[in-house]
Amino acid sequence: MVKICCIGAGYVGGPTMAVIALKCPNIQVAVVDISVARINAWNSDTLPIYEPGLDEVVKKCRGKNLSFSTDVEKHVSEADIVFVSVNTPTKTQGLGAGKAADLTYWESAARMIADVTKSNKIVVEKSTVPVKTAEAIEKILTHNSKGINFQILSNPEFLAEGTAISDLFNPDRVLIGGRETPEGKKAIETLRDVYAQWVPMDRILCTNLWSAELSKLAANAFLAQRISSVNSMSALCEATGADVSQVSHAVGKDTRIGPKFLNASVGFGGSCFQKDILNLVYICECNGLPEVANYWKQVIKVNDYQKTRFVNRIVSSMFNTVSGKKIAILGFAFKKDTGDTRETPAIDVCKGLIGDKAKLSIYDPQVNQDQIQRDLSMKKFDWDHPVHLQPMSPTSVTDVSVVWDAYTATKDAHGLCILTEWDEFTKLDYQKIFDNMQKPAFVFDGRNIVDVEKLKKIGFIVYSIGKPLDD
Ligand code: NAD
Ligand code: UGA
């Protein structure tokens, strides 16, 4: 029986391995992690991440051909294929700080693999890494290899959170990069045979190592660039009276452009878009391509501008001060159907409002008070380290309360901001909310999900992204 071990039981390692175990009953899959709390959660009824459909998949395979363990070395030494899906945060210190990827966790995983391995292995880069990382990993592995043959493959993951299980069941493509030697090609075939158990062959793309590594950074950069493009248009729409939903619909109808990823928003968030673009920018700079670096940098700048613009709109609409005013924040996760808050635009918006002395009452159906307090007090990029290694904040943020429903959050508030597009926010009783708010009652919809006309009729002053403004 083929044995797979995945180092890193996070948002990628957990769901991907659970799906491999489900689709390949002939493969034994072990997911290992240095975080005891995470592994305990994977072995419990409350999984460490919220992802629609994940519970069912895990329940079907756990205890059969899927296991979660902290015994990293044992499972790595027994495996034929080792996936590495550990954190690759943005460096906060030293050369490339604020841009380059910090490969500390990757390197320590590679050194451990080299130390414990007694038989030939395929090592698969699942984490998103800078192009040419495989070269460094190869050096680390072969330097200590004691005659053992390691083949490195790049198999970047394209799942999106909130839809991870359906993305994994039915991927647009699976990308496998490897060395163009006979051994490299054989390793590619071995991994291709795993995916071929449920993915059609024409969706499994095989390339050289560097193309696979770079394609992942490029795909995220292209996706984020579409959002910054439409968000830049949203600013122009507000200035001219055009409606960004109508503009993006018209633009997306062009089959060469397509309709997806054109929703204007308060800004993109999530653990990867910003990190991966900063990484791309750094690689361009290191390769003497400042014009290319500046082009991609602009995608991040527009995203930051969009978040700042949203905060400024709130403050200026509310008579230039939110000092002492209660503002309800509906939604804190970076998108709906996930409890993940990494780089969520809600952090910057809340910090902006707190900076102007607002009192926030926050509600998100999947994010708890501890997480929100951590997010609001943590330094930039510190979130992207294994949970037990994250620096604890010395003080909690005052002027923030976290509540468990939208009606409590909005009671006596002067304004409400929608920062995540949870379906339940479209179904709220806005008349009841209006009746319980201070007047004039403001709505700032950072996701364009409310029925603007209906809310205006109730009496709200409504601000949506990229829509004609109230006078
Ligand atoms: P994560 O933080 O959820 O999980 C990483 C896990 O690795 C953590 O549980 C950590 O404890 C563990 N870990 C770190 N070093 C370790 C070591 N030496 N030995 C054992 N375990 C170790 O991160 P994630 O969201 O799963 O992302 C992992 C990688 O996948 C990143 O490179 C990311 O860019 C990429 N990626 C993420 C997504 C996504 O949707 N989150 C999608 C595609 C790619
Ligand atoms: C993204 C990519 O979609 C995945 O393919 C990739 O694997 C992953 O990053 C990764 O490498 O981590 P994810 O961040 O989970 O996935 O979620 P997305 O659906 O891409 O949304 C990212 C952010 O963009 C969210 O804040 C979302 O609200 C925002 N967004 C998305 C918009 O503002 N407008 C849109 O039209 C689409």
Coordinates of C-alpha atoms and ligand atoms in Angstrom, one line a residue:
M1 CA 0.0 0.0 0.0
V2 CA 1.3 3.5 -0.9
K3 CA 1.9 5.6 2.1
I4 CA 1.5 9.4 2.0
C5 CA 2.5 11.7 4.9
C6 CA 1.7 15.4 4.9
I7 CA 3.6 17.8 7.1
G8 CA 1.3 20.6 8.2
A9 CA -2.3 20.0 9.3
G10 CA -3.6 23.4 8.3
Y11 CA -6.2 24.9 5.9
V12 CA -4.4 23.1 3.0
G13 CA -2.9 20.0 4.5
G14 CA -6.1 18.9 6.4
P15 CA -8.7 19.2 3.6
T16 CA -6.4 18.1 0.7
M17 CA -5.2 14.9 2.5
A18 CA -8.8 14.1 3.7
V19 CA -9.9 14.2 0.0
I20 CA -7.0 12.1 -1.2
A21 CA -7.9 9.5 1.5
L22 CA -11.5 9.6 0.5
K23 CA -10.8 9.2 -3.2
C24 CA -7.9 6.7 -2.9
P25 CA -8.9 4.0 -0.4
N26 CA -5.8 2.1 -1.5
I27 CA -3.5 4.8 -0.1
Q28 CA -2.7 5.3 3.6
V29 CA -2.6 9.0 4.5
A30 CA -1.1 10.4 7.7
V31 CA -1.3 14.2 8.4
V32 CA 1.3 15.4 11.0
D33 CA 1.9 18.7 12.7
I34 CA 4.0 20.2 15.5
S35 CA 0.9 21.8 17.0
V36 CA -0.6 19.4 19.5
A37 CA -3.8 21.4 19.8
R38 CA -4.4 21.3 16.0
I39 CA -3.8 17.5 15.9
N40 CA -6.1 17.0 18.9
A41 CA -8.8 19.0 17.2
W42 CA -8.5 17.0 13.9
N43 CA -9.0 13.9 16.1
S44 CA -12.1 15.3 17.8
D45 CA -15.6 16.1 16.8
T46 CA -14.8 19.8 16.4
L47 CA -12.3 20.1 13.6
P48 CA -9.8 23.0 13.8
I49 CA -11.2 24.7 10.7
Y50 CA -14.7 25.4 9.5
E51 CA -15.2 24.4 5.9
P52 CA -18.5 23.2 4.4
G53 CA -18.4 19.5 3.7
L54 CA -15.1 18.8 5.5
D55 CA -16.7 17.1 8.5
E56 CA -18.3 14.4 6.4
V57 CA -15.1 13.7 4.4
V58 CA -13.0 13.4 7.6
K59 CA -15.6 11.2 9.4
K60 CA -15.7 8.8 6.4
C61 CA -11.9 8.2 6.4
R62 CA -10.5 8.9 9.8
G63 CA -9.5 5.7 11.5
K64 CA -9.5 3.9 8.2
N65 CA -6.9 5.2 5.8
L66 CA -6.6 8.7 7.3
S67 CA -4.9 9.6 10.5
F68 CA -3.7 12.8 12.3
S69 CA -0.6 12.6 14.5
T70 CA 2.1 14.6 16.2
D71 CA 4.6 11.8 15.6
V72 CA 6.1 13.6 12.7
E73 CA 9.3 11.6 12.4
K74 CA 7.7 8.2 12.4
H75 CA 5.2 9.0 9.7
V76 CA 7.7 10.8 7.5
S77 CA 10.2 7.9 7.7
E78 CA 7.5 5.4 6.7
A79 CA 6.1 7.4 3.8
D80 CA 6.7 6.9 0.1
I81 CA 5.4 10.4 -0.7
V82 CA 5.9 13.4 1.7
F83 CA 3.8 16.5 1.1
V84 CA 5.1 19.7 2.8
S85 CA 2.3 22.1 3.6
V86 CA 3.7 24.3 6.3
N87 CA 3.5 28.0 6.8
T88 CA 5.5 30.3 4.4
P89 CA 5.0 33.7 6.1
T90 CA 6.2 37.1 5.0
K91 CA 9.6 37.9 6.6
T92 CA 9.3 40.5 9.3
Q93 CA 13.1 41.0 9.9
G94 CA 16.3 41.0 8.0
L95 CA 16.9 40.7 4.2
G96 CA 13.7 41.1 2.3
A97 CA 11.6 42.0 5.4
G98 CA 8.0 42.9 4.6
K99 CA 8.2 41.1 1.2
A100 CA 10.2 37.9 1.0
A101 CA 8.9 34.5 2.1
D102 CA 10.2 33.2 5.4
L103 CA 11.2 29.6 4.6
T104 CA 12.2 28.8 8.2
Y105 CA 9.4 26.2 8.6
W106 CA 10.0 24.7 5.2
E107 CA 13.7 24.4 5.8
S108 CA 13.2 22.8 9.2
A109 CA 10.8 20.3 7.6
A110 CA 13.3 19.5 4.9
R111 CA 16.1 18.9 7.4
M112 CA 14.0 16.7 9.4
I113 CA 13.0 14.6 6.3
A114 CA 16.7 14.2 5.5
D115 CA 17.5 13.1 9.0
V116 CA 14.8 10.5 9.4
T117 CA 14.7 9.0 5.9
K118 CA 16.0 5.5 5.3
S119 CA 14.5 4.8 1.8
N120 CA 13.9 6.7 -1.4
K121 CA 11.2 9.4 -1.3
I122 CA 9.2 11.8 -3.3
V123 CA 9.0 15.2 -1.6
V124 CA 6.1 17.4 -2.7
E125 CA 6.0 21.2 -2.3
K126 CA 2.4 21.9 -1.4
S127 CA 3.0 25.2 0.4
T128 CA 3.3 28.2 -1.9
V129 CA 7.0 29.0 -2.2
P130 CA 9.2 31.4 -4.2
V131 CA 10.2 30.1 -7.6
K132 CA 13.5 28.1 -7.3
T133 CA 12.7 26.9 -3.8
A134 CA 13.0 23.3 -5.0
E135 CA 16.6 23.9 -5.8
A136 CA 17.4 24.9 -2.2
I137 CA 15.3 22.0 -0.9
E138 CA 17.1 19.6 -3.1
K139 CA 20.4 20.8 -1.7
I140 CA 19.3 20.3 1.9
L141 CA 17.9 16.9 1.2
T142 CA 20.8 15.5 -0.9
H143 CA 23.5 17.1 1.3
N144 CA 22.5 14.7 4.1
S145 CA 21.1 11.9 1.9
K146 CA 23.3 9.0 2.7
G147 CA 22.8 7.6 -0.8
I148 CA 19.0 7.9 -0.7
N149 CA 17.3 9.2 -3.8
F150 CA 14.9 12.2 -3.3
Q151 CA 12.7 13.5 -6.1
I152 CA 11.3 17.0 -5.5
L153 CA 7.9 17.9 -7.1
S154 CA 6.0 21.1 -7.0
N155 CA 2.3 20.5 -6.6
P156 CA 0.8 23.9 -5.6
E157 CA -2.7 24.0 -4.2
F158 CA -5.4 26.2 -5.8
L159 CA -8.3 25.6 -3.4
A160 CA -10.2 28.6 -2.1
E161 CA -11.5 28.6 1.5
G162 CA -15.2 28.2 1.9
T163 CA -15.3 26.0 -1.2
A164 CA -12.3 23.9 -0.5
I165 CA -14.0 20.5 -0.6
S166 CA -15.8 21.1 -3.9
D167 CA -12.6 22.7 -5.4
L168 CA -10.7 19.5 -4.4
F169 CA -13.4 17.2 -5.7
N170 CA -13.6 19.0 -9.0
P171 CA -10.4 21.1 -9.6
D172 CA -10.0 23.3 -12.7
R173 CA -6.5 21.8 -12.8
V174 CA -3.9 19.9 -10.8
L175 CA -0.4 21.1 -11.5
I176 CA 2.7 18.9 -11.1
G177 CA 6.2 20.2 -11.8
G178 CA 9.3 18.0 -11.6
R179 CA 12.8 17.5 -13.0
E180 CA 13.0 16.6 -16.6
T181 CA 15.2 13.5 -15.9
P182 CA 14.0 9.9 -16.1
E183 CA 13.7 9.8 -12.3
G184 CA 11.9 13.1 -12.3
K185 CA 9.4 12.0 -14.9
K186 CA 8.8 8.8 -13.0
A187 CA 8.1 10.8 -9.8
I188 CA 5.6 13.0 -11.7
E189 CA 3.8 9.9 -13.0
T190 CA 3.6 8.5 -9.4
L191 CA 1.9 11.6 -8.2
R192 CA -0.3 11.9 -11.3
D193 CA -1.6 8.4 -10.6
V194 CA -2.8 9.5 -7.2
Y195 CA -4.8 12.4 -8.6
A196 CA -5.9 10.4 -11.6
Q197 CA -8.1 8.3 -9.3
W198 CA -10.7 11.1 -9.5
V199 CA -9.4 14.0 -11.6
P200 CA -9.7 13.7 -15.5
M201 CA -6.3 13.3 -17.1
D202 CA -6.7 16.4 -19.3
R203 CA -6.9 18.5 -16.1
I204 CA -3.6 17.2 -14.7
L205 CA -0.9 19.5 -16.1
C206 CA 2.7 18.4 -15.9
T207 CA 5.5 21.0 -16.2
N208 CA 9.0 21.7 -15.2
L209 CA 9.6 22.6 -11.5
W210 CA 10.0 26.4 -12.0
S211 CA 6.9 26.8 -14.1
A212 CA 4.8 25.0 -11.5
E213 CA 6.2 27.1 -8.6
L214 CA 5.8 30.4 -10.6
S215 CA 2.3 29.5 -11.9
K216 CA 1.0 29.4 -8.3
L217 CA 2.3 33.0 -7.6
A218 CA 1.1 34.1 -11.0
A219 CA -2.5 32.7 -10.5
N220 CA -2.9 34.4 -7.2
A221 CA -1.5 37.7 -8.6
F222 CA -3.9 37.6 -11.6
L223 CA -6.9 36.9 -9.3
A224 CA -6.0 39.7 -6.9
Q225 CA -5.3 42.1 -9.8
R226 CA -8.9 41.6 -11.0
I227 CA -10.2 42.6 -7.6
S228 CA -8.0 45.7 -7.4
S229 CA -9.0 46.6 -11.0
V230 CA -12.7 46.5 -10.2
N231 CA -12.1 48.2 -6.8
S232 CA -10.2 51.0 -8.6
M233 CA -13.3 51.4 -10.9
S234 CA -15.5 51.5 -7.8
A235 CA -13.8 54.7 -6.7
L236 CA -14.4 56.2 -10.1
C237 CA -18.1 55.1 -10.1
E238 CA -18.7 56.9 -6.8
A239 CA -17.1 60.1 -8.3
T240 CA -19.2 59.9 -11.5
G241 CA -22.5 58.4 -10.6
A242 CA -21.8 55.1 -12.5
D243 CA -22.8 51.9 -10.7
V244 CA -19.9 49.4 -10.3
S245 CA -22.2 46.3 -10.4
Q246 CA -23.5 47.4 -13.8
V247 CA -20.0 48.2 -15.0
S248 CA -18.5 44.8 -13.9
H249 CA -21.5 43.0 -15.3
A250 CA -21.0 44.7 -18.7
V251 CA -17.2 44.2 -18.6
G252 CA -17.5 40.6 -17.5
K253 CA -19.9 39.7 -20.4
D254 CA -16.9 39.9 -22.7
T255 CA -15.9 36.2 -23.0
R256 CA -12.3 37.3 -23.1
I257 CA -12.6 38.8 -19.7
G258 CA -15.3 36.6 -18.0
P259 CA -17.6 37.3 -15.1
K260 CA -15.7 35.8 -12.1
F261 CA -13.7 37.8 -9.5
L262 CA -15.2 41.1 -10.5
N263 CA -17.1 41.9 -7.3
A264 CA -16.1 45.2 -5.8
S265 CA -15.5 45.0 -2.1
V266 CA -14.0 46.7 0.9
G267 CA -10.8 44.9 -0.3
F268 CA -9.4 41.4 -0.6
G269 CA -8.1 39.5 2.4
G270 CA -7.0 36.0 3.2
S271 CA -3.7 34.4 4.0
C272 CA -2.3 34.4 0.5
F273 CA -3.1 37.1 -2.0
Q274 CA -1.0 39.8 -0.3
K275 CA 1.7 37.4 0.9
D276 CA 2.2 35.9 -2.5
I277 CA 2.2 39.2 -4.4
L278 CA 4.8 40.6 -2.0
N279 CA 6.8 37.5 -2.6
L280 CA 6.5 38.0 -6.4
V281 CA 7.5 41.6 -6.0
Y282 CA 10.6 40.6 -4.1
I283 CA 11.6 37.9 -6.6
C284 CA 11.2 40.5 -9.5
E285 CA 13.4 43.0 -7.6
C286 CA 16.0 40.3 -6.9
N287 CA 16.0 39.5 -10.6
G288 CA 16.6 43.1 -11.6
L289 CA 13.0 43.7 -12.8
P290 CA 11.9 46.9 -10.9
E291 CA 9.2 47.8 -13.6
V292 CA 7.6 44.3 -13.2
A293 CA 7.8 44.6 -9.4
N294 CA 6.2 48.0 -9.4
Y295 CA 3.3 46.8 -11.6
W296 CA 2.4 44.1 -9.1
K297 CA 3.0 46.3 -6.1
Q298 CA 0.2 48.5 -7.3
V299 CA -2.3 45.7 -6.8
I300 CA -1.6 45.8 -3.0
K301 CA -1.5 49.6 -3.0
V302 CA -5.0 49.8 -4.5
N303 CA -6.2 47.2 -2.0
D304 CA -4.9 49.3 0.9
Y305 CA -6.4 52.4 -0.6
Q306 CA -9.8 50.7 -0.8
K307 CA -9.8 49.8 2.9
T308 CA -8.7 53.3 3.9
R309 CA -11.3 54.9 1.6
F310 CA -14.0 52.8 3.3
V311 CA -12.9 54.0 6.7
N312 CA -12.7 57.6 5.6
R313 CA -16.2 57.3 4.0
I314 CA -17.6 56.1 7.4
V315 CA -16.0 58.9 9.3
S316 CA -16.8 61.7 6.9
S317 CA -20.4 60.6 6.5
M318 CA -21.0 60.5 10.2
F319 CA -20.3 64.3 10.4
N320 CA -16.5 63.8 10.5
T321 CA -16.3 62.1 13.9
V322 CA -17.1 58.6 15.2
S323 CA -15.6 59.4 18.6
G324 CA -17.6 57.6 21.3
K325 CA -20.2 56.4 18.8
K326 CA -21.2 52.8 18.7
I327 CA -20.6 51.1 15.3
A328 CA -21.7 47.6 14.6
I329 CA -19.4 45.4 12.6
L330 CA -21.2 42.6 10.9
G331 CA -18.7 40.0 9.7
F332 CA -15.1 39.6 10.5
A333 CA -13.9 36.6 8.5
F334 CA -12.1 37.5 5.2
K335 CA -15.0 35.9 3.2
K336 CA -18.2 34.0 3.9
D337 CA -18.3 30.3 4.8
T338 CA -15.0 30.4 6.7
G339 CA -13.9 31.3 10.2
D340 CA -10.5 32.3 8.8
T341 CA -9.5 35.9 9.7
R342 CA -6.0 36.0 8.3
E343 CA -5.4 39.4 6.6
T344 CA -9.2 40.0 6.7
P345 CA -10.0 43.6 5.6
A346 CA -12.0 43.8 8.8
I347 CA -8.8 44.2 10.8
D348 CA -7.8 47.4 9.0
V349 CA -11.3 48.8 9.0
C350 CA -11.7 48.1 12.7
K351 CA -8.3 49.5 13.5
G352 CA -9.1 52.6 11.5
L353 CA -12.3 53.2 13.4
I354 CA -10.7 52.5 16.7
G355 CA -8.1 55.0 15.8
D356 CA -10.9 57.5 15.4
K357 CA -12.2 56.5 18.9
A358 CA -15.3 54.6 17.8
K359 CA -16.8 51.9 20.1
L360 CA -17.2 48.7 18.1
S361 CA -19.6 45.9 18.6
I362 CA -18.6 43.0 16.4
Y363 CA -20.5 39.9 15.3
D364 CA -19.4 37.1 13.0
P365 CA -21.1 33.7 12.9
Q366 CA -17.8 31.8 12.9
V367 CA -15.2 34.0 14.6
N368 CA -14.9 34.2 18.4
Q369 CA -13.8 37.0 20.8
D370 CA -10.4 35.5 21.4
Q371 CA -9.6 35.4 17.7
I372 CA -10.8 39.0 17.1
Q373 CA -8.8 40.3 20.1
R374 CA -5.7 38.5 18.8
D375 CA -6.2 39.9 15.3
L376 CA -6.7 43.5 16.5
S377 CA -3.6 43.5 18.8
M378 CA -1.2 41.4 16.7
K379 CA 1.6 43.0 14.5
K380 CA 1.4 42.8 10.7
F381 CA 2.4 39.3 9.4
D382 CA 2.8 37.8 12.9
W383 CA -0.4 35.8 12.3
D384 CA 1.3 33.5 9.8
H385 CA 3.2 31.3 12.2
P386 CA 2.1 28.1 13.8
V387 CA -0.5 29.0 16.4
H388 CA 1.6 28.0 19.5
L389 CA 4.5 30.1 18.2
Q390 CA 2.5 33.3 17.6
P391 CA 3.5 36.2 20.0
M392 CA 0.7 36.8 22.5
S393 CA -0.5 40.4 22.7
P394 CA 0.3 41.9 26.1
T395 CA -3.0 43.9 26.2
S396 CA -6.4 43.4 24.8
V397 CA -8.0 46.1 22.7
T398 CA -10.6 48.1 24.6
D399 CA -13.6 49.7 23.0
V400 CA -14.4 46.5 21.3
S401 CA -17.1 44.0 22.3
V402 CA -17.8 40.8 20.5
V403 CA -21.4 39.6 20.5
W404 CA -23.3 36.6 19.2
D405 CA -26.0 38.0 17.0
A406 CA -26.5 40.9 14.6
Y407 CA -29.4 42.4 16.6
T408 CA -27.3 42.8 19.8
A409 CA -24.5 44.2 17.7
T410 CA -26.6 46.9 16.1
K411 CA -28.7 47.9 19.2
D412 CA -28.2 51.6 19.9
A413 CA -25.5 51.8 17.2
H414 CA -25.1 54.9 15.1
G415 CA -23.9 53.0 12.1
L416 CA -23.5 49.4 10.9
C417 CA -20.8 48.1 8.6
I418 CA -21.0 44.9 6.6
L419 CA -17.5 43.5 6.2
T420 CA -18.2 39.8 5.2
E421 CA -20.9 38.7 2.8
W422 CA -22.5 36.0 5.1
D423 CA -25.8 34.9 3.6
E424 CA -27.6 35.6 6.9
F425 CA -26.9 39.3 6.6
T426 CA -29.1 39.5 3.5
K427 CA -32.0 38.0 5.5
L428 CA -31.9 40.2 8.6
D429 CA -35.0 42.1 9.8
Y430 CA -33.6 45.6 8.8
Q431 CA -36.8 47.4 10.0
K432 CA -36.2 45.9 13.5
I433 CA -32.5 46.9 13.3
F434 CA -33.4 50.5 12.2
D435 CA -36.0 50.8 15.1
N436 CA -33.3 50.0 17.6
M437 CA -30.5 52.2 16.2
Q438 CA -29.6 55.8 16.9
K439 CA -30.8 58.3 14.2
P440 CA -29.7 59.1 11.6
A441 CA -28.9 55.4 11.1
F442 CA -26.1 54.6 8.7
V443 CA -25.4 51.4 6.7
F444 CA -21.9 51.0 5.1
D445 CA -22.1 47.9 3.0
G446 CA -18.5 46.7 2.2
R447 CA -19.8 43.8 0.2
N448 CA -22.7 45.2 -1.7
I449 CA -25.2 42.6 -0.4
V450 CA -28.1 44.7 0.9
D451 CA -31.1 45.8 -1.0
V452 CA -30.2 49.5 -1.1
E453 CA -33.7 50.8 -2.1
K454 CA -35.4 48.8 0.6
L455 CA -33.1 50.1 3.3
K456 CA -33.4 53.6 2.1
K457 CA -37.2 53.3 2.3
I458 CA -36.9 52.1 5.9
G459 CA -35.0 55.3 6.6
F460 CA -31.3 54.3 6.6
I461 CA -28.6 56.4 5.0
V462 CA -26.9 53.8 2.8
Y463 CA -23.3 53.7 1.5
S464 CA -22.4 50.9 -0.8
I465 CA -19.1 50.3 -2.7
G466 CA -19.1 51.9 -6.1
K467 CA -22.7 53.0 -6.1
P468 CA -24.2 56.5 -6.5
L469 CA -24.0 58.3 -3.1
D470 CA -26.8 59.6 -1.0
D471 CA -27.0 63.4 -1.0
Ligands
NAD1 P1 -1.7 26.9 8.2 O1 -1.1 27.8 9.0 O2 -3.2 26.7 8.3 O3 -1.0 25.4 8.3 C1 0.3 25.2 8.4 C2 0.6 24.1 9.5 O4 2.0 23.7 9.4 C3 0.4 24.6 10.9 O5 -0.6 23.9 11.5 C4 1.8 24.5 11.6 O6 1.7 24.1 12.9 C5 2.4 23.4 10.7 N1 3.9 23.4 10.7 C6 4.7 24.4 10.5 N2 6.0 24.0 10.6 C7 6.0 22.7 10.8 C8 7.0 21.6 10.9 N3 8.3 21.9 10.8 N4 6.6 20.4 11.1 C9 5.2 20.1 11.2 N5 4.2 21.0 11.1 C10 4.6 22.3 10.9 O7 -1.4 27.3 6.7 P2 -2.2 26.9 5.3 O8 -3.3 27.9 5.1 O9 -2.6 25.5 5.4 O10 -1.1 27.2 4.2 C11 0.0 26.3 4.1 C12 0.7 26.7 2.8 O11 -0.2 26.5 1.7 C13 1.1 28.2 2.7 O12 2.3 28.2 1.9 C14 0.0 28.8 1.9 O13 0.5 29.9 1.1 C15 -0.4 27.7 0.9 N6 -1.8 27.8 0.5 C16 -2.8 28.1 1.3 C17 -4.1 28.1 0.8 C18 -5.3 28.5 1.7 O14 -6.4 28.6 1.2 N7 -5.1 28.7 3.0 C19 -4.4 27.8 -0.5 C20 -3.3 27.4 -1.3 C21 -2.0 27.4 -0.8
UGA2 C1 -7.4 32.4 -3.1 C2 -7.5 31.8 -4.5 O1 -8.9 32.0 -5.0 C3 -7.2 30.3 -4.5 O2 -7.2 29.8 -5.8 C4 -5.8 30.1 -3.8 O3 -5.5 28.7 -3.8 C5 -5.8 30.7 -2.5 O4 -6.1 32.1 -2.5 C6 -4.5 30.6 -1.8 O5 -3.4 30.5 -2.5 O6 -4.5 30.8 -0.6 P1 -9.0 32.4 -0.9 O7 -8.1 33.5 -0.5 O8 -9.3 31.3 0.0 O9 -8.4 31.7 -2.3 O10 -10.4 33.0 -1.3 P2 -10.9 33.9 -2.6 O11 -12.3 33.4 -2.9 O12 -9.9 34.0 -3.6 O13 -11.1 35.3 -1.9 C7 -10.0 36.1 -1.5 C8 -10.4 37.5 -1.1 O14 -10.9 38.3 -2.3 C9 -11.6 37.5 -0.1 O15 -11.4 38.5 0.8 C10 -12.8 37.8 -1.0 O16 -13.9 38.4 -0.3 C11 -12.2 38.8 -2.0 N1 -12.9 38.9 -3.3 C12 -13.0 37.8 -4.1 C13 -13.4 40.1 -3.7 O17 -13.3 41.1 -3.0 N2 -14.1 40.1 -4.9 C14 -14.2 39.1 -5.7 O18 -14.8 39.2 -6.8 C15 -13.7 37.8 -5.3

